[in-house]
Amino acid sequence: MTIAARKLREKEKMRELILDAARTIFLEKGYFEASIRNIAEKIEYSPGTIYTYFKDKDDIFHALHEEGFRRMLDKMQPLQHVADPFERLKALGLVYLEFARNNKDFYDLMFIMQAPIKHEEEDEEWHMGHQTMNFLKVILAQCQERGRFKGQDINYLSFTIWSTVHGMSALYCRERCKAYHNENLEPIDLMDNGYKILISMLEKL
Amino acid sequence: MTIAARKLREKEKMRELILDAARTIFLEKGYFEASIRNIAEKIEYSPGTIYTYFKDKDDIFHALHEEGFRRMLDKMQPLQHVADPFERLKALGLVYLEFARNNKDFYDLMFIMQAPIKHEEEDEEWHMGHQTMNFLKVILAQCQERGRFKGQDINYLSFTIWSTVHGMSALYCRERCKAYHNENLEPIDLMDNGYKILISMLEKL
DNA sequence: AAAAATATTGAACACTGTTCAGCCAGCAAA
DNA sequence: TTTGCTGGCTGAACAGTGTTCAATATTTTT
């Protein structure tokens, strides 16, 4: 059974090798600029080889997509230890925005890029996404238990909050903060202070 | 002087012809799927011809980009007649979201797509964007004159509001509302009710 | 009518994702 | 040990991409 096991290990290692190269190039050039030949060249294999490990370019995309969500969820785990749910909510937003800023291209991959969803089993695809979403909804429910956000629908409220932080992140990632370039306002300023306003609105809601 | 004038007219007509075809194909297939050859075929000219009227593919992109902003500003004009600034603000958000929904691909072009800005004179590029932004800021300033949003910085506040409606639009355009598919919530529901929450937050701010 | 200017063509270049016949190393059975 | 076989790997090939440019066709000017 050792040889089969080794083969499996080697196969996994090769996948990882491709994924490492792909990550570098995808996050460097973006999805469309990155080419299979680029990746193949980086790992010193022929282009065709990649297709033994991944169905197509999208398949590689989805692997990275998942990795992104794993990374984000990792960053969120420590928040479980923040006792007060509203404090946890505030911290969650900061983690989210920080993730977007520090992992611009992962964020792009996860929330902005056009993911050509040919796959019918997209439910599997979005499993990670739902998990992330739930993190927010659970916090909001707990806030509500403590008397906050009275009478608000959690689905809609979560969408509003998500939209705000996503909006900021998306404007940042796609360089639309330049709209404030005239006023000499840096994206980081905008995001930090914009988020503070969101918080103070939520406090009063 | 008639021949030169006619030539100019013809040149403009040709540009329009290309732009018409480009719009159709761009908005149908998206920037990367659309090809110069597609456009050329549609107007029954050779691919090379297009390059006498546009520097490159990006140049066509930017022409459509501008058209999008013109269209959006057109939809905003009627709002000038809403006397109360806060009412105008509320209506502006609706116009914005409606534009995004009805002109999904224009919206994508304007606010989401990676615009490869080689052009150094990007200030010119964003003239339309600034104009749109100002529309919001002026309203906020007028709200402040009437006692609303006391002590808030208009730049940051406008960014927060813009982020929220942009976030909703971007999640809609890039099919991320599917995160709520489990709960059988349609994107339109999410946007409408999410926006209501934003409004009630702004009312209390 | 000839010359100059302009518009249009389509082949060519260097790239893209993807497929597939063929090659060859490593393992299994004889 | 030799044979047969499996499967990873190759690289040429296909159909597509944006862009350029010498040659051609058309129109305007002389």
mmCIF file of C-alpha atoms (C1' of nucleotides) in Angstrom, chain B residues 3 6-7 34-37 51 56-57, chain D residues 16-21 26-29:
data_model
loop_
_atom_site.group_PDB
_atom_site.id
_atom_site.type_symbol
_atom_site.label_atom_id
_atom_site.label_comp_id
_atom_site.label_asym_id
_atom_site.label_seq_id
_atom_site.Cartn_x
_atom_site.Cartn_y
_atom_site.Cartn_z
ATOM 1 C CA ILE B 3 -16.276 68.721 -47.798
ATOM 2 C CA ARG B 6 -18.884 66.357 -44.297
ATOM 3 C CA LYS B 7 -15.719 64.358 -43.647
ATOM 4 C CA ALA B 34 -15.818 40.886 -26.509
ATOM 5 C CA SER B 35 -13.272 41.015 -29.300
ATOM 6 C CA ILE B 36 -12.266 43.624 -31.830
ATOM 7 C CA ARG B 37 -12.979 41.103 -34.559
ATOM 8 C CA TYR B 51 -7.824 51.403 -35.101
ATOM 9 C CA ASP B 56 -7.043 50.541 -28.779
ATOM 10 C CA LYS B 57 -9.622 48.434 -26.998
ATOM 11 C "C1'" DG D 16 -9.111 32.216 -30.898
ATOM 12 C "C1'" DT D 17 -7.107 37.059 -29.083
ATOM 13 C "C1'" DG D 18 -5.162 42.531 -29.665
ATOM 14 C "C1'" DT D 19 -2.465 45.049 -32.590
ATOM 15 C "C1'" DT D 20 0.498 46.604 -36.567
ATOM 16 C "C1'" DC D 21 1.548 47.788 -41.145
ATOM 17 C "C1'" DT D 26 -11.012 55.578 -52.695
ATOM 18 C "C1'" DT D 27 -11.583 60.418 -52.519
ATOM 19 C "C1'" DT D 28 -9.952 65.095 -52.689
ATOM 20 C "C1'" DT D 29 -6.874 68.528 -54.434
#
